[in-house]
PDB file of C-alpha atoms in Angstrom:
ATOM      1  CA  ALA A   1      18.109   3.770  30.196  1.00  0.00           C
ATOM      2  CA  ALA A   2      17.172   5.258  26.838  1.00  0.00           C
ATOM      3  CA  ALA A   3      13.468   5.449  26.148  1.00  0.00           C
ATOM      4  CA  ALA A   4      12.069   3.863  23.007  1.00  0.00           C
ATOM      5  CA  PRO A   5      10.640   6.226  20.386  1.00  0.00           C
ATOM      6  CA  ALA A   6       6.872   6.466  20.622  1.00  0.00           C
ATOM      7  CA  ALA A   7       5.028   3.515  19.127  1.00  0.00           C
ATOM      8  CA  PRO A   8       3.019   4.253  16.008  1.00  0.00           C
ATOM      9  CA  ALA A   9      -0.725   4.790  16.151  1.00  0.00           C
ATOM     10  CA  VAL A  10      -2.844   1.767  15.295  1.00  0.00           C
ATOM     11  CA  GLY A  11      -1.628   0.444  11.962  1.00  0.00           C
ATOM     12  CA  TRP A  12       0.888  -2.049  10.642  1.00  0.00           C
ATOM     13  CA  SER A  13       3.662  -3.379  12.812  1.00  0.00           C
ATOM     14  CA  GLU A  14       7.169  -2.229  11.908  1.00  0.00           C
ATOM     15  CA  GLU A  15       7.863  -5.612  10.318  1.00  0.00           C
ATOM     16  CA  GLU A  16       4.706  -5.512   8.220  1.00  0.00           C
ATOM     17  CA  ALA A  17       5.238  -1.865   7.237  1.00  0.00           C
ATOM     18  CA  LEU A  18       8.752  -2.693   6.022  1.00  0.00           C
ATOM     19  CA  ARG A  19       7.321  -5.432   3.797  1.00  0.00           C
ATOM     20  CA  GLN A  20       5.174  -2.794   2.082  1.00  0.00           C
ATOM     21  CA  VAL A  21       8.155  -0.792   0.783  1.00  0.00           C
ATOM     22  CA  GLN A  22       8.219  -0.744  -3.028  1.00  0.00           C
ATOM     23  CA  LEU A  23      10.923   0.433  -5.416  1.00  0.00           C
ATOM     24  CA  PHE A  24      10.244   1.814  -8.902  1.00  0.00           C
ATOM     25  CA  ASP A  25      12.621   2.438 -11.797  1.00  0.00           C
ATOM     26  CA  GLU A  26      12.244   4.375 -15.052  1.00  0.00           C
ATOM     27  CA  LEU A  27       9.148   6.257 -13.947  1.00  0.00           C
ATOM     28  CA  ALA A  28       9.125   9.096 -16.467  1.00  0.00           C
ATOM     29  CA  PRO A  29      10.611  10.101 -19.839  1.00  0.00           C
ATOM     30  CA  GLN A  30      14.180  11.286 -19.550  1.00  0.00           C
ATOM     31  CA  ASN A  31      13.353  14.753 -20.859  1.00  0.00           C
ATOM     32  CA  LEU A  32      10.816  15.302 -18.058  1.00  0.00           C
ATOM     33  CA  VAL A  33      13.272  14.105 -15.398  1.00  0.00           C
ATOM     34  CA  GLU A  34      15.952  16.434 -16.741  1.00  0.00           C
ATOM     35  CA  GLU A  35      13.480  19.327 -16.911  1.00  0.00           C
ATOM     36  CA  LEU A  36      12.376  18.787 -13.313  1.00  0.00           C
ATOM     37  CA  TYR A  37      15.926  18.414 -12.017  1.00  0.00           C
ATOM     38  CA  SER A  38      17.062  21.556 -13.849  1.00  0.00           C
ATOM     39  CA  ARG A  39      14.113  23.552 -12.520  1.00  0.00           C
ATOM     40  CA  LEU A  40      14.803  22.403  -8.997  1.00  0.00           C
ATOM     41  CA  VAL A  41      18.562  22.925  -8.955  1.00  0.00           C
ATOM     42  CA  ASP A  42      18.658  26.182 -10.910  1.00  0.00           C
ATOM     43  CA  GLY A  43      15.262  27.689 -10.166  1.00  0.00           C
ATOM     44  CA  PRO A  44      13.905  29.949  -7.394  1.00  0.00           C
ATOM     45  CA  GLY A  45      11.671  29.008  -4.491  1.00  0.00           C
ATOM     46  CA  TRP A  46      14.143  27.371  -2.099  1.00  0.00           C
ATOM     47  CA  SER A  47      14.361  28.389   1.541  1.00  0.00           C
ATOM     48  CA  PHE A  48      16.542  27.231   4.414  1.00  0.00           C
ATOM     49  CA  GLN A  49      13.540  27.221   6.716  1.00  0.00           C
ATOM     50  CA  GLY A  50      12.589  23.548   6.697  1.00  0.00           C
ATOM     51  CA  THR A  51      12.868  21.633   9.970  1.00  0.00           C
ATOM     52  CA  SER A  52      12.687  17.924  10.585  1.00  0.00           C
ATOM     53  CA  THR A  53       9.973  16.520  12.831  1.00  0.00           C
ATOM     54  CA  GLY A  54      12.592  14.188  14.287  1.00  0.00           C
ATOM     55  CA  ASP A  55      14.345  17.090  16.045  1.00  0.00           C
ATOM     56  CA  ALA A  56      11.374  17.835  18.260  1.00  0.00           C
ATOM     57  CA  LEU A  57      10.590  14.150  18.822  1.00  0.00           C
ATOM     58  CA  GLU A  58      14.116  13.436  20.018  1.00  0.00           C
ATOM     59  CA  GLY A  59      14.573  16.544  22.155  1.00  0.00           C
ATOM     60  CA  ARG A  60      16.902  18.487  19.874  1.00  0.00           C
ATOM     61  CA  GLY A  61      16.605  22.034  18.639  1.00  0.00           C
ATOM     62  CA  PRO A  62      15.450  22.652  15.056  1.00  0.00           C
ATOM     63  CA  ARG A  63      17.843  21.503  12.337  1.00  0.00           C
ATOM     64  CA  ARG A  64      17.493  23.574   9.175  1.00  0.00           C
ATOM     65  CA  PHE A  65      17.602  22.246   5.642  1.00  0.00           C
ATOM     66  CA  TRP A  66      16.706  23.297   2.098  1.00  0.00           C
ATOM     67  CA  TYR A  67      13.008  23.115   1.252  1.00  0.00           C
ATOM     68  CA  ARG A  68      10.902  24.032  -1.780  1.00  0.00           C
ATOM     69  CA  PRO A  69       7.096  23.600  -1.992  1.00  0.00           C
ATOM     70  CA  LEU A  70       5.849  22.182  -5.291  1.00  0.00           C
ATOM     71  CA  LEU A  71       2.178  21.145  -5.018  1.00  0.00           C
ATOM     72  CA  THR A  72       0.356  22.371  -1.925  1.00  0.00           C
ATOM     73  CA  PRO A  73      -3.152  23.248  -0.730  1.00  0.00           C
ATOM     74  CA  GLU A  74      -1.784  26.763  -0.157  1.00  0.00           C
ATOM     75  CA  GLY A  75      -1.543  27.282  -3.934  1.00  0.00           C
ATOM     76  CA  ASP A  76       1.945  26.137  -4.972  1.00  0.00           C
ATOM     77  CA  GLU A  77       1.657  24.516  -8.408  1.00  0.00           C
ATOM     78  CA  ASP A  78       4.742  23.262 -10.242  1.00  0.00           C
ATOM     79  CA  GLU A  79       3.712  22.073 -13.697  1.00  0.00           C
ATOM     80  CA  ALA A  80       6.517  19.539 -14.157  1.00  0.00           C
ATOM     81  CA  THR A  81       5.822  17.973 -10.764  1.00  0.00           C
ATOM     82  CA  ARG A  82       2.108  17.785 -11.582  1.00  0.00           C
ATOM     83  CA  ARG A  83       2.855  15.977 -14.851  1.00  0.00           C
ATOM     84  CA  LEU A  84       5.237  13.600 -13.086  1.00  0.00           C
ATOM     85  CA  TRP A  85       2.589  12.687 -10.517  1.00  0.00           C
ATOM     86  CA  GLU A  86      -0.530  12.435 -12.657  1.00  0.00           C
ATOM     87  CA  VAL A  87       0.872  11.006 -15.888  1.00  0.00           C
ATOM     88  CA  HIS A  88       3.779   8.835 -14.758  1.00  0.00           C
ATOM     89  CA  VAL A  89       3.767   8.050 -11.026  1.00  0.00           C
ATOM     90  CA  LEU A  90       0.104   7.493 -10.169  1.00  0.00           C
ATOM     91  CA  PRO A  91      -0.511   4.931 -12.947  1.00  0.00           C
ATOM     92  CA  ARG A  92       2.426   2.853 -11.635  1.00  0.00           C
ATOM     93  CA  LEU A  93       0.920   2.488  -8.168  1.00  0.00           C
ATOM     94  CA  GLY A  94      -1.498  -0.227  -9.234  1.00  0.00           C
ATOM     95  CA  PRO A  95      -5.128  -0.600  -8.162  1.00  0.00           C
ATOM     96  CA  ARG A  96      -4.736   1.311  -4.884  1.00  0.00           C
ATOM     97  CA  ARG A  97      -6.434   4.711  -4.746  1.00  0.00           C
ATOM     98  CA  PHE A  98      -4.134   7.433  -3.480  1.00  0.00           C
ATOM     99  CA  ARG A  99      -4.931  11.075  -2.893  1.00  0.00           C
ATOM    100  CA  LEU A 100      -2.098  13.566  -3.094  1.00  0.00           C
ATOM    101  CA  LEU A 101      -1.862  15.750   0.006  1.00  0.00           C
ATOM    102  CA  ARG A 102       1.158  17.798  -1.083  1.00  0.00           C
ATOM    103  CA  ALA A 103       4.520  17.536  -2.808  1.00  0.00           C
ATOM    104  CA  TYR A 104       7.774  19.331  -2.051  1.00  0.00           C
ATOM    105  CA  ALA A 105      11.507  19.062  -2.640  1.00  0.00           C
ATOM    106  CA  ASN A 106      14.224  18.730  -0.032  1.00  0.00           C
ATOM    107  CA  GLY A 107      17.858  19.614  -0.656  1.00  0.00           C
ATOM    108  CA  GLN A 108      20.934  18.409   1.238  1.00  0.00           C
ATOM    109  CA  THR A 109      24.564  19.369   0.847  1.00  0.00           C
ATOM    110  CA  ARG A 110      27.590  17.654   2.404  1.00  0.00           C
ATOM    111  CA  GLU A 111      27.245  16.956   6.134  1.00  0.00           C
ATOM    112  CA  LEU A 112      23.598  18.079   6.124  1.00  0.00           C
ATOM    113  CA  HIS A 113      22.140  14.784   7.342  1.00  0.00           C
ATOM    114  CA  GLY A 114      18.459  14.381   8.035  1.00  0.00           C
ATOM    115  CA  SER A 115      17.013  13.585  11.447  1.00  0.00           C
ATOM    116  CA  PRO A 116      15.279  10.249  12.053  1.00  0.00           C
ATOM    117  CA  HIS A 117      11.533  10.889  11.898  1.00  0.00           C
ATOM    118  CA  VAL A 118       8.169   9.610  10.737  1.00  0.00           C
ATOM    119  CA  ASP A 119       6.060  11.526   8.229  1.00  0.00           C
ATOM    120  CA  ALA A 120       2.535  10.704   9.424  1.00  0.00           C
ATOM    121  CA  GLU A 121       0.691   8.094  11.454  1.00  0.00           C
ATOM    122  CA  PRO A 122      -0.892   5.611  11.218  1.00  0.00           C
ATOM    123  CA  SER A 123       0.010   3.562   8.176  1.00  0.00           C
ATOM    124  CA  PRO A 124      -2.294   2.697   6.625  1.00  0.00           C
ATOM    125  CA  PRO A 125      -3.696   5.063   5.397  1.00  0.00           C
ATOM    126  CA  TYR A 126      -0.686   7.445   5.138  1.00  0.00           C
ATOM    127  CA  TRP A 127       2.092   6.835   2.605  1.00  0.00           C
ATOM    128  CA  THR A 128       5.134   8.679   1.251  1.00  0.00           C
ATOM    129  CA  LEU A 129       6.645   8.382  -2.217  1.00  0.00           C
ATOM    130  CA  LEU A 130      10.152   9.760  -2.698  1.00  0.00           C
ATOM    131  CA  PHE A 131      11.258  10.459  -6.250  1.00  0.00           C
ATOM    132  CA  TYR A 132      14.971  10.703  -7.036  1.00  0.00           C
ATOM    133  CA  PRO A 133      15.655  12.962 -10.053  1.00  0.00           C
ATOM    134  CA  HIS A 134      19.418  12.328 -10.138  1.00  0.00           C
ATOM    135  CA  CYS A 135      22.184   9.930  -9.157  1.00  0.00           C
ATOM    136  CA  MET A 136      24.687  10.723  -6.446  1.00  0.00           C
ATOM    137  CA  GLU A 137      27.296  10.998  -9.193  1.00  0.00           C
ATOM    138  CA  GLY A 138      25.552  14.249 -10.101  1.00  0.00           C
ATOM    139  CA  GLY A 139      23.378  13.386 -13.096  1.00  0.00           C
ATOM    140  CA  ALA A 140      21.487  10.630 -14.878  1.00  0.00           C
ATOM    141  CA  ALA A 141      24.416   8.174 -15.159  1.00  0.00           C
ATOM    142  CA  CYS A 142      24.704   5.951 -12.082  1.00  0.00           C
ATOM    143  CA  LEU A 143      27.893   3.962 -11.601  1.00  0.00           C
ATOM    144  CA  GLU A 144      27.674   0.387 -10.394  1.00  0.00           C
ATOM    145  CA  GLY A 145      29.481  -1.296  -7.531  1.00  0.00           C
ATOM    146  CA  GLU A 146      28.902  -2.653  -4.033  1.00  0.00           C
ATOM    147  CA  ASN A 147      30.735   0.160  -2.249  1.00  0.00           C
ATOM    148  CA  LEU A 148      29.222   3.149  -4.061  1.00  0.00           C
ATOM    149  CA  THR A 149      26.390   3.684  -1.586  1.00  0.00           C
ATOM    150  CA  GLU A 150      28.817   4.002   1.306  1.00  0.00           C
ATOM    151  CA  ALA A 151      31.243   6.046  -0.756  1.00  0.00           C
ATOM    152  CA  LEU A 152      28.812   8.638  -2.123  1.00  0.00           C
ATOM    153  CA  GLY A 153      26.125   8.783   0.580  1.00  0.00           C
ATOM    154  CA  GLY A 154      22.642  10.103  -0.132  1.00  0.00           C
ATOM    155  CA  GLU A 155      20.634   7.009   0.786  1.00  0.00           C
ATOM    156  CA  THR A 156      17.184   7.075   2.337  1.00  0.00           C
ATOM    157  CA  VAL A 157      17.706   5.005   5.473  1.00  0.00           C
ATOM    158  CA  PHE A 158      14.910   3.212   7.322  1.00  0.00           C
ATOM    159  CA  LEU A 159      15.442   2.630  11.032  1.00  0.00           C
ATOM    160  CA  SER A 160      13.939   0.519  13.801  1.00  0.00           C
ATOM    161  CA  ARG A 161      12.162   1.971  16.825  1.00  0.00           C
ATOM    162  CA  ASP A 162      14.277  -0.048  19.243  1.00  0.00           C
ATOM    163  CA  VAL A 163      15.214   1.064  22.724  1.00  0.00           C
ATOM    164  CA  GLY A 164      18.724   2.511  22.478  1.00  0.00           C
ATOM    165  CA  PRO A 165      20.579   2.908  19.185  1.00  0.00           C
ATOM    166  CA  PRO A 166      18.243   2.164  16.269  1.00  0.00           C
ATOM    167  CA  ARG A 167      19.012  -0.607  13.810  1.00  0.00           C
ATOM    168  CA  GLU A 168      19.318   0.145  10.110  1.00  0.00           C
ATOM    169  CA  LEU A 169      16.587  -1.878   8.405  1.00  0.00           C
ATOM    170  CA  LEU A 170      16.972  -0.781   4.791  1.00  0.00           C
ATOM    171  CA  ALA A 171      18.948   1.785   2.784  1.00  0.00           C
ATOM    172  CA  VAL A 172      17.701   2.927  -0.625  1.00  0.00           C
ATOM    173  CA  ARG A 173      20.330   4.372  -2.920  1.00  0.00           C
ATOM    174  CA  PRO A 174      19.201   7.316  -5.103  1.00  0.00           C
ATOM    175  CA  ARG A 175      19.112   6.538  -8.808  1.00  0.00           C
ATOM    176  CA  ALA A 176      17.937   8.992 -11.443  1.00  0.00           C
ATOM    177  CA  ASN A 177      14.271   8.469 -12.400  1.00  0.00           C
ATOM    178  CA  SER A 178      13.531   6.057  -9.549  1.00  0.00           C
ATOM    179  CA  ALA A 179      11.321   6.195  -6.475  1.00  0.00           C
ATOM    180  CA  VAL A 180      10.527   4.438  -3.227  1.00  0.00           C
ATOM    181  CA  LEU A 181       6.986   4.111  -1.847  1.00  0.00           C
ATOM    182  CA  PHE A 182       6.701   3.403   1.872  1.00  0.00           C
ATOM    183  CA  PRO A 183       4.270   3.633   4.790  1.00  0.00           C
ATOM    184  CA  SER A 184       4.666   7.110   6.293  1.00  0.00           C
ATOM    185  CA  ALA A 185       4.896   5.671   9.817  1.00  0.00           C
ATOM    186  CA  LEU A 186       8.269   4.040   9.096  1.00  0.00           C
ATOM    187  CA  ARG A 187      11.116   5.872  10.808  1.00  0.00           C
ATOM    188  CA  HIS A 188      13.673   7.153   8.299  1.00  0.00           C
ATOM    189  CA  PHE A 189      16.154   9.879   7.392  1.00  0.00           C
ATOM    190  CA  GLY A 190      18.115  11.134   4.392  1.00  0.00           C
ATOM    191  CA  ARG A 191      21.867  10.644   4.475  1.00  0.00           C
ATOM    192  CA  ALA A 192      23.865  13.623   3.182  1.00  0.00           C
ATOM    193  CA  PRO A 193      26.250  13.435   0.227  1.00  0.00           C
ATOM    194  CA  SER A 194      29.658  12.258   1.362  1.00  0.00           C
ATOM    195  CA  ALA A 195      33.008  13.897   0.687  1.00  0.00           C
ATOM    196  CA  ALA A 196      33.383  11.490  -2.260  1.00  0.00           C
ATOM    197  CA  ALA A 197      30.331  12.939  -4.030  1.00  0.00           C
ATOM    198  CA  PRO A 198      30.879  15.704  -6.613  1.00  0.00           C
ATOM    199  CA  TRP A 199      31.773  19.058  -5.064  1.00  0.00           C
ATOM    200  CA  GLY A 200      28.709  21.271  -4.664  1.00  0.00           C
ATOM    201  CA  LEU A 201      26.208  18.457  -5.282  1.00  0.00           C
ATOM    202  CA  LEU A 202      22.733  19.155  -3.919  1.00  0.00           C
ATOM    203  CA  ARG A 203      21.001  15.884  -3.036  1.00  0.00           C
ATOM    204  CA  VAL A 204      17.433  16.480  -4.199  1.00  0.00           C
ATOM    205  CA  THR A 205      14.387  14.373  -3.414  1.00  0.00           C
ATOM    206  CA  VAL A 206      10.786  15.078  -4.341  1.00  0.00           C
ATOM    207  CA  ALA A 207       8.374  13.910  -1.643  1.00  0.00           C
ATOM    208  CA  PHE A 208       4.764  13.091  -2.468  1.00  0.00           C
ATOM    209  CA  LYS A 209       2.639  12.824   0.694  1.00  0.00           C
ATOM    210  CA  LEU A 210      -0.296  10.482   0.093  1.00  0.00           C
ATOM    211  CA  VAL A 211      -3.355   9.027   1.759  1.00  0.00           C
ATOM    212  CA  GLU A 212      -4.907   5.773   0.599  1.00  0.00           C
ATOM    213  CA  ASP A 213      -8.676   6.051   0.347  1.00  0.00           C
ATOM    214  CA  GLU A 214     -11.275   3.816  -1.243  1.00  0.00           C
ATOM    215  CA  ARG A 215     -13.216   6.887  -2.322  1.00  0.00           C
ATOM    216  CA  GLY A 216     -10.336   8.146  -4.488  1.00  0.00           C
ATOM    217  CA  ASP A 217     -11.343  11.764  -3.884  1.00  0.00           C
ATOM    218  CA  SER A 218      -9.186  14.732  -4.806  1.00  0.00           C
ATOM    219  CA  GLU A 219      -6.829  16.472  -2.427  1.00  0.00           C
ATOM    220  CA  GLU A 220      -7.390  17.125   1.259  1.00  0.00           C
ATOM    221  CA  ALA A 221      -5.620  18.756   4.156  1.00  0.00           C
ATOM    222  CA  ASP A 222      -2.473  17.308   5.701  1.00  0.00           C
ATOM    223  CA  PRO A 223      -2.766  14.535   8.288  1.00  0.00           C
ATOM    224  CA  PRO A 224      -3.012  15.814  11.852  1.00  0.00           C
ATOM    225  CA  MET A 225       0.484  14.637  12.860  1.00  0.00           C
ATOM    226  CA  HIS A 226       3.894  15.506  11.420  1.00  0.00           C
ATOM    227  CA  ARG A 227       2.797  18.129   8.894  1.00  0.00           C
ATOM    228  CA  ALA A 228       4.931  18.198   5.775  1.00  0.00           C
ATOM    229  CA  SER A 229       6.402  21.668   6.007  1.00  0.00           C
ATOM    230  CA  GLY A 230       9.707  19.905   6.195  1.00  0.00           C
ATOM    231  CA  GLY A 231      11.118  16.540   7.078  1.00  0.00           C
ATOM    232  CA  LYS A 232      14.303  15.554   5.300  1.00  0.00           C
ATOM    233  CA  LYS A 233      14.186  12.396   3.238  1.00  0.00           C
TER     234      LYS A 233
END
């Protein structure tokens, strides 16, 4: 019989963690979103050295994907990402005090699906915010329709920790200038662009790894589990 994925450290139950998921639209001015997207797609700094934590957890060999550090304790400092976080994202998160641990971009091309994984445990205090700088149509204009998610791919998919095949709990469709905030202990993966998506599209997400802390101090080291040197979203 298949073994269940490891239970999370002490924190919210899966049901309670799923209730904490929040979606945000229109987070930043359009010119900043376009600047960030252009810098990510056309700029340097990408490597194909990222690996998903889910590979090791599920007994598979490393699966490579595109990765670019943006804001890190090691000294990476992307000015557009810093402005996005401090001026536009953080004020939208309400009264909670979040410290930014690091931020990075992941890139996926066709058939380059993510591996189911968790980012950090427990939740609370660890959270992840994924920012989507583009639509799966390839820019800022998102088409509407019930079947577009399935047709174009690219969703962030949240999964159960059931014994056997996991259940899909929630799928968040990328929309330009939107984000999803979720407890880092929720199991999830990034679905690759489908064959219906524009040829050559790079699905880009910007991941902000956060810790909630009443002190509201500045940045600290990564959590001890599931370090964010990768992890497709």
